Coordinates of C-alpha atoms in Angstrom, one line a residue:
M17 CA -31.1 -52.7 37.8
Y18 CA -32.5 -53.4 41.3
P19 CA -36.1 -52.5 41.0
L20 CA -36.5 -48.7 41.9
N21 CA -39.4 -47.6 44.1
V22 CA -39.9 -43.9 44.3
N23 CA -41.9 -44.6 47.7
K24 CA -39.0 -45.9 49.5
R25 CA -35.1 -46.2 49.5
T26 CA -34.0 -49.6 47.7
L27 CA -30.3 -49.2 48.7
G28 CA -28.6 -49.5 52.0
V29 CA -30.4 -50.1 55.2
T30 CA -34.2 -49.6 55.5
F31 CA -36.5 -50.6 58.3
L32 CA -39.8 -52.5 57.3
P33 CA -43.2 -52.1 58.9
D34 CA -42.5 -55.2 61.0
R35 CA -39.2 -53.6 62.1
Q36 CA -37.2 -56.0 60.3
A37 CA -34.1 -54.3 58.6
Q38 CA -33.8 -54.8 54.9
I39 CA -30.1 -54.6 53.5
V40 CA -29.3 -54.1 49.9
L41 CA -25.8 -53.7 48.7
W42 CA -24.5 -53.2 45.2
S43 CA -21.2 -55.0 44.8
P44 CA -20.5 -56.8 41.4
S45 CA -16.9 -57.2 42.2
A46 CA -17.7 -59.3 45.4
D47 CA -17.7 -63.0 45.4
Q48 CA -19.1 -63.2 48.9
V49 CA -20.7 -60.4 51.3
D50 CA -21.3 -60.5 54.9
L51 CA -23.0 -58.1 57.2
K52 CA -21.1 -57.4 60.6
I53 CA -23.5 -56.0 63.2
N54 CA -21.8 -53.9 66.3
G55 CA -18.5 -55.5 65.5
Q56 CA -19.7 -59.0 66.3
S57 CA -22.6 -60.9 64.6
V58 CA -22.0 -61.8 61.0
L59 CA -24.8 -62.5 58.6
P60 CA -24.3 -63.6 55.0
L61 CA -26.0 -61.5 52.2
Q62 CA -27.6 -63.5 49.3
Q63 CA -26.3 -62.9 45.8
E64 CA -29.0 -61.4 43.3
E65 CA -28.9 -60.4 39.6
L66 CA -26.9 -57.5 38.4
G67 CA -24.4 -57.3 41.2
Y68 CA -26.8 -56.7 44.1
W69 CA -26.8 -58.5 47.3
Q70 CA -29.6 -58.5 50.0
T71 CA -30.9 -60.0 53.2
K72 CA -33.6 -59.1 55.9
T73 CA -32.8 -59.4 59.6
D74 CA -34.2 -58.6 62.9
Q75 CA -30.9 -58.4 64.4
L76 CA -30.0 -55.0 63.2
R77 CA -31.7 -52.1 64.9
P78 CA -31.6 -48.2 64.7
G79 CA -28.7 -47.0 66.3
D80 CA -26.6 -50.3 65.7
S81 CA -23.1 -49.9 63.9
Y82 CA -22.4 -52.2 60.9
T83 CA -19.9 -52.9 58.2
F84 CA -19.8 -55.1 55.0
V85 CA -17.2 -57.9 54.9
L86 CA -16.1 -58.5 51.2
N87 CA -14.7 -62.0 50.3
N88 CA -14.3 -63.0 53.9
E89 CA -11.4 -60.4 54.0
K90 CA -11.7 -56.6 54.8
E91 CA -14.7 -54.8 55.9
Y92 CA -16.0 -51.3 55.0
P93 CA -18.7 -48.8 55.7
D94 CA -21.9 -49.0 53.5
P95 CA -21.5 -47.0 50.3
A96 CA -25.3 -46.0 50.9
S97 CA -24.8 -45.3 54.6
L98 CA -27.2 -42.7 56.2
S99 CA -24.8 -42.0 59.2
Q100 CA -21.2 -42.0 59.9
P101 CA -21.0 -40.8 63.5
Q102 CA -17.4 -41.4 63.7
G103 CA -16.3 -40.3 60.3
V104 CA -15.5 -41.6 56.9
Y105 CA -13.2 -44.4 58.0
D106 CA -15.5 -45.9 60.9
A107 CA -18.3 -48.1 60.8
S108 CA -21.8 -47.1 59.5
Q109 CA -24.9 -46.5 61.7
A110 CA -28.2 -47.8 60.9
I111 CA -30.9 -45.0 61.3
D112 CA -34.7 -44.9 60.4
T113 CA -35.5 -41.7 58.7
S114 CA -39.2 -42.5 58.8
L115 CA -39.2 -42.0 62.7
F116 CA -39.1 -38.2 62.2
Y117 CA -42.5 -36.5 62.7
W118 CA -43.1 -34.0 60.0
D119 CA -45.4 -30.9 60.7
D120 CA -45.1 -29.5 57.1
Q121 CA -48.2 -31.2 55.7
C122 CA -49.7 -27.9 54.5
W123 CA -46.2 -26.7 53.0
V124 CA -46.3 -25.7 49.3
N125 CA -43.0 -25.5 47.5
P126 CA -43.1 -21.8 45.7
A127 CA -42.7 -21.7 41.9
L128 CA -39.1 -20.9 40.9
E129 CA -39.9 -17.2 39.9
D130 CA -40.8 -16.7 43.7
Y131 CA -37.4 -17.8 44.8
L132 CA -34.9 -15.4 46.4
L133 CA -32.0 -17.7 47.1
Y134 CA -29.5 -17.4 50.0
E135 CA -26.6 -19.5 49.9
V136 CA -25.3 -20.7 53.3
H137 CA -22.2 -22.9 54.6
T138 CA -23.6 -24.6 57.7
G139 CA -20.2 -24.8 59.3
T140 CA -19.5 -21.0 59.0
F141 CA -22.9 -19.4 59.1
T142 CA -23.0 -19.4 62.7
P143 CA -20.4 -19.6 65.6
E144 CA -21.6 -23.2 66.4
G145 CA -21.8 -24.4 62.7
T146 CA -24.8 -26.7 63.1
F147 CA -28.1 -27.2 61.7
A148 CA -29.7 -26.4 65.2
S149 CA -27.9 -23.0 65.2
L150 CA -28.8 -22.3 61.6
E151 CA -32.4 -22.9 62.6
T152 CA -32.2 -20.0 65.1
K153 CA -31.5 -17.5 62.1
L154 CA -34.6 -18.4 60.3
D155 CA -36.6 -15.4 61.6
Y156 CA -33.8 -13.3 60.5
L157 CA -33.7 -14.5 57.0
K158 CA -37.5 -14.3 56.8
A159 CA -37.4 -10.5 57.8
L160 CA -34.7 -10.1 55.1
G161 CA -37.2 -11.5 52.5
V162 CA -35.6 -14.8 51.7
T163 CA -37.7 -17.3 50.3
A164 CA -35.3 -20.2 49.8
I165 CA -32.1 -21.1 51.4
E166 CA -29.4 -23.1 49.4
I167 CA -27.2 -25.1 51.8
M168 CA -23.7 -26.1 50.5
P169 CA -23.1 -30.0 50.4
V170 CA -23.7 -31.8 53.7
A171 CA -22.7 -35.3 52.5
Q172 CA -20.2 -36.9 54.9
F173 CA -16.6 -35.6 54.4
A174 CA -13.3 -36.3 56.3
D175 CA -13.3 -34.5 59.7
S176 CA -15.4 -31.4 60.2
R177 CA -14.2 -28.6 58.2
N178 CA -14.8 -28.6 54.5
W179 CA -16.8 -26.7 51.8
G180 CA -18.7 -30.0 51.2
Y181 CA -17.5 -30.7 47.7
D182 CA -15.3 -33.4 49.1
G183 CA -18.2 -35.5 50.3
V184 CA -17.6 -39.3 50.3
Y185 CA -20.9 -40.8 51.7
S186 CA -23.6 -39.2 49.5
F187 CA -26.4 -40.6 51.7
A188 CA -25.0 -39.7 55.1
V189 CA -25.6 -36.3 56.4
Q190 CA -22.4 -34.7 58.0
N191 CA -22.1 -35.7 61.6
S192 CA -20.6 -32.4 62.8
Y193 CA -23.5 -30.6 61.5
G194 CA -26.0 -32.5 63.4
G195 CA -26.7 -35.6 61.4
A196 CA -29.9 -36.6 59.6
S197 CA -32.4 -36.0 62.3
N198 CA -31.3 -32.4 62.8
L199 CA -31.4 -31.7 59.0
Q200 CA -35.0 -33.1 58.9
R201 CA -35.8 -30.6 61.8
L202 CA -34.2 -27.8 60.1
V203 CA -36.2 -28.4 56.9
D204 CA -39.3 -28.7 58.9
A205 CA -38.7 -25.4 60.6
C206 CA -37.9 -23.8 57.4
H207 CA -41.3 -24.8 56.0
Y208 CA -43.1 -23.6 59.0
K209 CA -41.5 -20.1 58.5
G210 CA -42.4 -20.3 54.6
I211 CA -38.7 -20.7 53.4
A212 CA -38.0 -23.5 50.9
V213 CA -34.7 -25.6 51.3
V214 CA -32.4 -26.2 48.4
L215 CA -29.5 -28.6 49.0
D216 CA -26.4 -28.7 47.0
V217 CA -25.3 -32.3 45.9
V218 CA -22.3 -33.5 44.0
Y219 CA -22.7 -36.4 41.6
N220 CA -19.6 -35.6 39.4
H221 CA -17.0 -36.9 41.8
F222 CA -16.3 -38.5 45.1
G223 CA -14.1 -36.9 47.8
P224 CA -10.5 -37.9 47.8
E225 CA -10.3 -39.3 51.3
G226 CA -12.3 -42.2 52.9
S227 CA -13.7 -43.5 49.5
F228 CA -13.8 -47.3 49.3
F229 CA -16.4 -47.5 46.6
S230 CA -14.0 -49.1 44.0
N231 CA -13.7 -52.2 46.4
F232 CA -17.3 -52.8 45.9
G233 CA -17.6 -52.2 42.1
P234 CA -16.8 -49.8 39.2
Y235 CA -18.3 -46.6 40.6
L236 CA -15.6 -44.9 38.6
T237 CA -14.4 -45.0 34.9
S238 CA -11.2 -44.2 33.2
K239 CA -13.1 -43.7 30.0
Y240 CA -13.2 -39.8 30.9
C241 CA -11.0 -37.6 32.7
T242 CA -12.4 -34.8 35.0
P243 CA -10.7 -32.1 37.2
W244 CA -11.0 -34.7 39.9
G245 CA -9.6 -37.7 38.0
N246 CA -11.6 -40.7 36.7
A247 CA -15.3 -39.8 36.1
I248 CA -18.2 -41.3 37.9
N249 CA -19.3 -44.2 35.8
F250 CA -22.7 -43.3 34.0
D251 CA -22.1 -45.1 30.8
D252 CA -19.4 -47.7 31.0
A253 CA -19.4 -51.4 32.1
W254 CA -21.7 -52.0 35.2
C255 CA -23.0 -48.3 34.9
D256 CA -26.5 -49.3 35.8
G257 CA -25.7 -49.8 39.4
V258 CA -23.9 -46.3 39.7
R259 CA -27.0 -44.7 38.0
H260 CA -29.2 -46.3 40.5
Y261 CA -27.1 -45.1 43.4
V262 CA -27.2 -41.3 42.2
I263 CA -31.0 -41.5 41.3
E264 CA -31.9 -43.1 44.7
N265 CA -29.8 -40.4 46.4
A266 CA -31.8 -37.3 44.8
L267 CA -35.1 -39.3 45.6
M268 CA -34.1 -39.8 49.2
W269 CA -33.4 -36.1 49.8
F270 CA -36.8 -35.2 48.3
R271 CA -38.9 -37.8 49.8
D272 CA -37.2 -38.5 53.2
F273 CA -35.9 -35.0 54.0
H274 CA -38.5 -33.0 52.3
I275 CA -35.9 -30.9 50.4
D276 CA -37.6 -28.7 47.9
A277 CA -34.8 -28.4 45.3
L278 CA -31.5 -29.9 44.4
R279 CA -28.5 -27.9 43.1
L280 CA -26.4 -30.2 41.1
D281 CA -22.8 -29.2 41.1
A282 CA -20.7 -29.0 37.8
V283 CA -23.2 -31.3 35.8
H284 CA -20.9 -30.6 32.8
A285 CA -18.4 -33.0 34.5
M286 CA -21.3 -35.7 34.5
K287 CA -20.0 -37.5 31.5
D288 CA -22.6 -39.6 30.0
C289 CA -23.1 -40.9 26.2
S290 CA -25.9 -43.2 27.0
P291 CA -29.2 -43.0 24.9
V292 CA -30.9 -41.4 28.1
H293 CA -28.6 -39.1 29.9
I294 CA -28.4 -39.5 33.7
L295 CA -29.9 -36.2 33.9
Q296 CA -32.8 -37.0 31.8
E297 CA -33.3 -40.2 33.8
L298 CA -33.3 -38.3 36.9
R299 CA -35.8 -35.9 35.6
Q300 CA -38.2 -38.8 34.7
Q301 CA -37.9 -40.3 38.2
V302 CA -38.4 -37.0 40.1
D303 CA -41.4 -36.3 37.9
H304 CA -42.8 -39.9 38.9
L305 CA -42.1 -39.2 42.6
M306 CA -43.9 -35.7 42.3
E307 CA -46.9 -37.5 40.7
T308 CA -46.9 -40.0 43.5
T309 CA -46.6 -37.6 46.5
G310 CA -48.1 -34.3 45.0
R311 CA -45.2 -32.4 46.1
R312 CA -43.2 -30.1 43.8
H313 CA -39.4 -30.3 43.5
H314 CA -37.0 -28.5 41.4
L315 CA -33.6 -29.4 39.9
L316 CA -31.2 -26.7 39.5
V317 CA -27.8 -27.1 38.0
E318 CA -24.4 -25.5 37.7
C319 CA -23.3 -25.8 34.2
D320 CA -20.4 -24.2 32.3
L321 CA -21.4 -25.0 28.8
N322 CA -23.9 -22.3 27.7
D323 CA -26.1 -25.1 26.3
P324 CA -29.8 -24.8 26.7
K325 CA -30.1 -28.4 26.2
F326 CA -29.7 -28.9 30.0
I327 CA -32.7 -26.8 30.8
N328 CA -34.8 -27.5 28.0
P329 CA -37.8 -29.8 28.8
L330 CA -37.7 -33.5 27.9
T331 CA -40.4 -33.0 25.2
E332 CA -38.0 -30.8 23.4
H333 CA -35.1 -33.5 23.8
G334 CA -33.6 -31.5 26.5
Y335 CA -32.5 -32.8 29.9
G336 CA -35.3 -31.2 31.8
M337 CA -33.5 -29.3 34.5
D338 CA -35.5 -26.4 36.0
A339 CA -32.8 -23.8 36.1
Q340 CA -29.2 -23.0 36.2
W341 CA -26.5 -20.9 37.5
I342 CA -25.2 -18.1 35.2
D343 CA -21.7 -17.2 36.1
E344 CA -21.4 -14.9 33.0
F345 CA -23.7 -12.4 34.4
H346 CA -21.5 -12.4 37.5
H347 CA -18.3 -12.0 35.3
S348 CA -19.8 -9.3 33.2
L349 CA -20.9 -7.4 36.3
R350 CA -17.6 -7.6 38.0
V351 CA -15.7 -6.4 35.1
T352 CA -18.0 -3.6 34.8
V353 CA -17.3 -2.4 38.2
G354 CA -13.5 -2.7 37.7
E355 CA -12.4 -6.4 38.2
A356 CA -9.2 -6.9 36.3
K357 CA -9.7 -8.9 33.2
T358 CA -7.4 -11.9 34.1
G359 CA -8.3 -15.5 34.3
Y360 CA -11.7 -16.4 33.2
Y361 CA -12.6 -12.6 33.5
A362 CA -10.5 -12.0 30.4
D363 CA -13.4 -13.0 28.2
F364 CA -15.7 -10.2 29.4
D365 CA -15.9 -6.6 28.1
G366 CA -17.9 -5.2 31.1
L367 CA -20.8 -3.1 30.3
A368 CA -21.5 -4.4 26.6
H369 CA -21.7 -8.0 28.0
L370 CA -23.6 -7.1 31.1
T371 CA -26.3 -5.6 28.7
K372 CA -26.2 -8.7 26.7
S373 CA -26.7 -11.0 29.9
Y374 CA -29.6 -9.1 31.2
Q375 CA -31.3 -9.6 27.7
H376 CA -30.2 -13.2 26.8
G377 CA -28.8 -14.8 29.8
Y378 CA -25.8 -16.3 28.1
V379 CA -23.0 -13.8 27.0
Y380 CA -21.2 -16.4 24.7
D381 CA -23.9 -17.9 22.5
G382 CA -21.8 -18.8 19.5
Q383 CA -18.8 -16.2 19.6
F384 CA -15.2 -17.0 19.9
S385 CA -13.8 -17.3 23.2
N386 CA -10.3 -16.4 23.9
V387 CA -10.1 -18.1 27.2
R388 CA -11.6 -21.3 25.6
Q389 CA -9.8 -20.8 22.3
K390 CA -13.0 -21.8 20.5
L391 CA -16.4 -20.7 19.4
F392 CA -18.6 -21.2 22.4
G393 CA -22.1 -21.5 23.6
C394 CA -25.7 -21.6 22.0
K395 CA -28.6 -19.1 22.3
A396 CA -31.2 -19.5 24.8
E397 CA -34.0 -17.7 23.1
S398 CA -37.1 -19.3 24.4
N399 CA -36.1 -20.1 28.0
P400 CA -38.0 -18.0 30.7
G401 CA -36.2 -15.9 33.1
H402 CA -36.7 -18.2 36.0
Q403 CA -34.4 -20.7 34.5
F404 CA -31.5 -18.6 35.3
I405 CA -29.9 -17.8 38.5
I406 CA -27.6 -15.0 39.1
F407 CA -25.6 -13.2 41.7
S408 CA -22.8 -10.8 42.4
Q409 CA -20.8 -13.2 44.6
N410 CA -21.1 -16.9 45.7
H411 CA -19.0 -19.5 47.6
D412 CA -17.0 -20.2 44.4
Q413 CA -16.3 -16.6 43.3
V414 CA -15.2 -15.5 46.8
G415 CA -13.4 -18.6 47.9
N416 CA -11.5 -19.1 44.8
R417 CA -9.7 -15.9 45.1
Q418 CA -6.3 -16.0 46.7
Q419 CA -7.2 -14.3 49.8
G420 CA -10.9 -15.1 49.8
E421 CA -11.9 -11.3 49.4
R422 CA -15.7 -10.7 49.6
S423 CA -17.1 -7.7 47.7
S424 CA -17.0 -5.5 50.9
Q425 CA -13.2 -5.9 50.8
L426 CA -12.8 -5.2 47.1
Y427 CA -15.4 -2.3 46.3
S428 CA -16.6 1.0 47.7
Y429 CA -19.7 0.9 49.9
D430 CA -21.7 2.6 47.0
T431 CA -20.5 -0.1 44.8
L432 CA -22.0 -2.7 47.1
K433 CA -25.3 -1.0 46.8
L434 CA -25.1 -0.9 43.1
L435 CA -24.1 -4.5 42.8
A436 CA -27.1 -5.4 44.9
G437 CA -29.4 -3.3 42.8
A438 CA -28.0 -4.7 39.6
V439 CA -28.7 -8.4 40.8
L440 CA -32.2 -7.8 42.4
V441 CA -33.8 -5.9 39.5
S442 CA -32.8 -8.4 36.9
P443 CA -35.5 -10.6 35.1
Y444 CA -33.7 -13.8 36.8
I445 CA -33.7 -15.5 40.1
P446 CA -31.3 -13.7 42.5
L447 CA -29.0 -15.5 44.8
L448 CA -27.3 -13.8 47.8
F449 CA -24.1 -15.2 49.4
M450 CA -24.5 -15.3 53.3
G451 CA -23.3 -12.2 54.9
E452 CA -23.4 -10.1 51.9
E453 CA -26.4 -8.2 52.8
W454 CA -24.6 -6.5 55.6
G455 CA -21.3 -6.2 54.0
E456 CA -19.5 -8.9 55.9
T457 CA -16.0 -8.2 56.1
N458 CA -14.3 -11.7 56.9
P459 CA -13.0 -13.6 54.0
F460 CA -14.5 -16.8 52.9
F461 CA -11.3 -18.9 52.1
Y462 CA -11.2 -22.5 50.6
F463 CA -10.7 -24.9 53.5
A464 CA -10.7 -28.6 53.8
T465 CA -9.5 -30.9 56.5
H466 CA -7.7 -34.2 55.6
F467 CA -5.9 -36.8 57.5
E468 CA -3.6 -38.4 55.0
P469 CA -0.3 -36.3 55.1
D470 CA 0.3 -36.7 51.3
L471 CA -3.3 -35.4 50.6
V472 CA -2.8 -32.4 52.8
E473 CA 0.4 -31.5 51.1
A474 CA -1.2 -32.0 47.7
V475 CA -4.1 -29.9 48.3
Q476 CA -2.0 -27.1 49.7
Q477 CA 0.4 -27.1 46.8
G478 CA -2.5 -27.3 44.4
R479 CA -3.7 -24.0 46.0
K480 CA -0.3 -22.3 45.6
D481 CA 0.0 -23.5 41.9
E482 CA -3.4 -22.1 41.1
F483 CA -2.2 -18.5 42.2
A484 CA 1.4 -18.9 40.9
H485 CA 0.9 -16.3 38.5
S486 CA -1.1 -13.7 40.6
H487 CA 2.1 -11.5 41.2
S488 CA 1.3 -11.4 45.0
D489 CA 3.5 -11.7 47.7
K490 CA 0.8 -12.8 50.0
E491 CA 0.6 -16.3 51.2
V492 CA -2.1 -18.6 50.1
P493 CA -4.0 -19.5 53.3
A494 CA -3.6 -23.2 54.2
P495 CA -6.9 -25.1 53.5
Q496 CA -6.0 -27.4 56.3
S497 CA -5.5 -24.7 59.1
H498 CA -8.2 -24.3 61.7
D499 CA -7.5 -20.4 61.6
T500 CA -8.5 -20.6 57.9
F501 CA -11.8 -22.0 58.7
E502 CA -12.5 -19.7 61.8
E503 CA -11.8 -16.7 59.7
A504 CA -14.5 -17.5 57.3
K505 CA -17.2 -17.3 60.0
L506 CA -19.8 -14.7 59.7
Q507 CA -19.5 -11.7 62.4
W508 CA -23.2 -11.5 63.5
G509 CA -22.0 -8.7 65.7
L510 CA -21.5 -6.4 62.7
L511 CA -25.3 -5.9 62.7
A512 CA -24.9 -3.6 65.6
K513 CA -22.7 -1.3 63.6
E514 CA -22.7 1.1 60.7
P515 CA -22.7 1.0 57.8
H516 CA -23.8 -2.7 58.1
Q517 CA -27.1 -1.7 59.7
T518 CA -28.0 0.6 56.9
L519 CA -26.8 -1.8 54.1
L520 CA -29.0 -4.5 55.6
R521 CA -31.9 -2.2 55.4
Y522 CA -31.1 -1.1 52.0
Y523 CA -31.1 -5.0 51.1
Q524 CA -34.5 -5.5 52.7
T525 CA -35.9 -2.6 50.6
L526 CA -34.6 -3.7 47.4
I527 CA -36.1 -7.2 48.1
A528 CA -39.4 -5.7 49.1
L529 CA -39.5 -3.7 45.8
R530 CA -38.8 -6.8 43.9
R531 CA -41.5 -8.8 45.7
Q532 CA -44.2 -6.4 45.5
L533 CA -43.9 -4.8 42.1
P534 CA -45.2 -7.1 39.2
A535 CA -42.8 -5.3 36.8
L536 CA -39.8 -6.7 38.9
H537 CA -41.3 -9.9 40.2
K538 CA -42.6 -11.4 37.0
L539 CA -39.7 -13.0 35.2
D540 CA -40.9 -12.2 31.7
R541 CA -37.8 -11.8 29.4
Q542 CA -39.9 -10.4 26.6
Y543 CA -40.8 -7.5 28.7
V544 CA -37.3 -6.2 29.1
N545 CA -35.2 -3.6 27.4
V546 CA -31.7 -2.6 28.0
T547 CA -29.4 0.3 26.7
A548 CA -26.0 1.3 27.8
N549 CA -23.7 4.2 27.2
D550 CA -20.2 2.9 27.2
D551 CA -18.8 6.3 27.3
Q552 CA -20.7 7.3 30.5
Q553 CA -20.6 3.7 31.8
T554 CA -24.4 4.0 32.4
L555 CA -27.1 1.3 31.9
Q556 CA -30.7 1.6 31.7
L557 CA -33.0 -1.4 32.4
H558 CA -36.6 -1.0 31.5
R559 CA -39.0 -3.7 32.7
W560 CA -42.8 -3.7 32.5
Q561 CA -45.9 -5.8 33.2
G562 CA -49.3 -4.7 32.2
D563 CA -49.4 -1.0 32.6
Q564 CA -46.7 -0.8 35.3
H565 CA -43.2 0.2 33.9
I566 CA -40.0 0.3 36.0
Q567 CA -36.9 2.0 34.9
C568 CA -33.5 1.1 36.7
L569 CA -30.8 3.7 35.9
M570 CA -27.2 2.5 36.8
N571 CA -24.1 4.6 36.9
F572 CA -21.1 2.3 37.0
S573 CA -18.6 5.2 36.7
K574 CA -16.9 7.2 39.3
Q575 CA -18.3 10.7 38.1
P576 CA -21.9 12.0 38.0
Q577 CA -23.5 11.3 34.7
I578 CA -26.4 13.0 33.0
V579 CA -28.6 10.6 31.5
Q580 CA -32.2 10.7 29.9
L581 CA -34.9 8.0 30.0
S582 CA -34.4 6.0 26.8
E583 CA -37.9 5.6 25.9
A584 CA -41.4 6.9 26.8
S585 CA -43.7 4.1 28.1
Q586 CA -46.8 6.1 29.0
E587 CA -47.9 9.6 29.2
Q588 CA -47.6 9.4 33.0
D589 CA -44.8 10.8 35.0
W590 CA -42.2 8.8 36.5
H591 CA -41.8 8.5 40.3
K592 CA -38.7 7.6 42.1
L593 CA -38.9 4.5 44.2
L594 CA -35.4 3.9 45.3
D595 CA -32.2 5.9 45.0
S596 CA -29.0 4.4 46.5
A597 CA -27.4 7.9 46.6
D598 CA -30.3 9.1 49.0
E599 CA -28.9 10.4 52.3
Q600 CA -30.6 7.7 54.3
W601 CA -28.4 5.0 52.5
F602 CA -25.2 6.9 53.7
P603 CA -23.7 7.5 50.1
Q604 CA -20.0 8.3 50.0
N605 CA -19.8 9.8 46.5
G606 CA -22.4 12.6 46.9
I607 CA -26.2 13.1 47.8
S608 CA -28.5 12.4 45.0
T609 CA -29.8 15.0 42.8
A610 CA -32.2 12.7 40.9
P611 CA -35.8 14.3 41.3
G612 CA -38.6 12.5 43.0
S613 CA -40.7 12.6 39.9
L614 CA -40.0 13.5 36.4
S615 CA -41.3 13.2 32.7
T616 CA -39.7 11.4 29.8
D617 CA -37.9 14.4 28.5
N618 CA -36.3 15.2 31.8
A619 CA -32.5 14.7 32.1
I620 CA -31.3 13.1 35.4
E621 CA -28.1 13.5 37.2
L622 CA -26.8 10.0 38.5
Q623 CA -24.3 10.0 41.3
P624 CA -21.2 7.9 40.9
E625 CA -21.7 4.1 41.6
S626 CA -25.5 4.3 42.1
I627 CA -28.7 3.1 41.0
V628 CA -32.0 4.9 40.8
I629 CA -35.4 3.1 40.2
Y630 CA -38.4 5.0 38.8
A631 CA -41.8 3.7 38.1
Q632 CA -44.9 4.5 36.0
G633 CA -48.4 3.1 36.9
H634 CA -47.8 4.7 40.2
E635 CA -51.1 3.6 41.8
K636 CA -49.8 0.0 41.5
S637 CA -46.1 0.9 42.5
H638 CA -46.6 1.5 46.3
V639 CA -44.2 -0.5 48.3
N640 CA -44.2 -1.4 51.9
V641 CA -40.9 -0.5 53.3
P642 CA -39.1 -2.4 56.1
N643 CA -41.0 -2.2 59.4
P644 CA -39.9 -1.5 62.9
I645 CA -40.5 -5.2 64.0
A646 CA -37.9 -6.3 61.5
Q647 CA -35.4 -3.7 62.4
R648 CA -35.7 -4.6 66.1
L649 CA -35.1 -8.4 65.0
Y650 CA -32.0 -7.3 63.3
R651 CA -30.8 -5.5 66.5
G652 CA -31.7 -8.4 68.6
E653 CA -29.6 -10.7 66.4
A654 CA -26.8 -8.4 66.8
E655 CA -27.1 -8.1 70.6
A656 CA -27.3 -11.8 70.9
V657 CA -23.7 -12.3 69.5
G658 CA -22.2 -8.9 69.7

């Protein structure tokens, strides 16, 4: 493998202190490689070991376009291009990421238990759909209580409309979003506001359009089959160059863009039987980078295997990932509030499985799965709460519905408040999907723009086939349509209307509770007890830290239910901190009758689809509620776009 240097990138075009450009290309398939600059000058690259080619020149400057000519025949963009200003088919552009002046020297990436994640799609988060416009919303996110934004993939894809998971050039920042310098500026601004940045990256496949990588070398292998076709080559012939490519990419985001954490998409599709799995090697190199720079970086994964090996440390023969998304909490929660038990929901029993997920993370940890038709999962007994990321909705769970309905279009207003409470009182890292905090009503469809007619037709047909058994007479929105994309954009003007304003204030209050109460903020799974009543459809979540105890009482039924606290924690009375059926939150199913304080032998009437939070150790349970400045900020956001 070409020597890896965590202090600087060793692939593609980099600029040396003497302003010469160093060019490194991995192409074991080529017999001759030339560099073409601005469509004119041609310079030969020297062949090195293990399929690498390299040269140094003062003829290539930042801003110049360039391509590689293979075997004196066809020319292609750089697989490690940092910029594709004219899209995936045109020439690469040389840029120097070191020219950006960073102002975040005092920034400290928070520990994971301090993360409250907010997932955004750059193209639909604002009307403009750019990094610069996203930057204008940071004060809003800060006032909400967000501590980390998770940006869906920004690697260059075909045209300007895509979820991001069809990215082709892993190192190039999407030109329509603003490119590399504007991403750097956004990250710097986030750090100034005290917000961490998580970037979603895709290392399990390349996008279907504009990828010429196979002309350079065996980036893919037919050894494994994935949902996207041949797998990325992590363990077949010539795999070392591909592993180098992926690790270099991850290090670049951390080092050159000051990204705080990466969210690795679908790591179960990263097939690797090497003695050292690619994720383990990535962990080792990121650890080396952190030792060198003194900065902390997190590796978060989406994984569909319920296998703690992925998040166990290297010292325990794990892959060393810091945390993972838990879809099973989402599935259990959604079935509990009435989601039909079809598709992947068919495996979930609602309240019983939600109770288990609160306690154990994974629902399936060795039981038979009817959907998978096999025994599935392992127990994650020793993994702390900050290794699990949960949500009531995200881009997948909304966008992969036939009509892209958000929770606001599926459930009652009271259920929206209950869903928010169920997530935010959990002993795990919560993730919000953009707009859920005000009950955004626009759908979030799957959308992707392609130029190749056959590909456009195949994607559209694939979506139709996916929902062929849905028994719906509604048309599946065309991913290629500009209207499909436009309908997915957030309506910031809703902030000026009710009940959206009140729901937003409710979210902010819940987030403040979570942040300020140690019993909720500390993600200690051993200090959690959960009991449920299936007949009543009620659940009691008891969490504690030191002498502070919190009881979260949830009623998922559509009728009032009488409950009694499941256990006595102290001799002190319990004091109510939040009640979603309180009149200030505009309840639809009845005003709360839950008392402001009670002893352990008192019965409580819970209103339908509601959550009530009580605390003991009251002197340590005071919470600062949203302040007028934050409310004026929300109104200002609405007036600016309304």
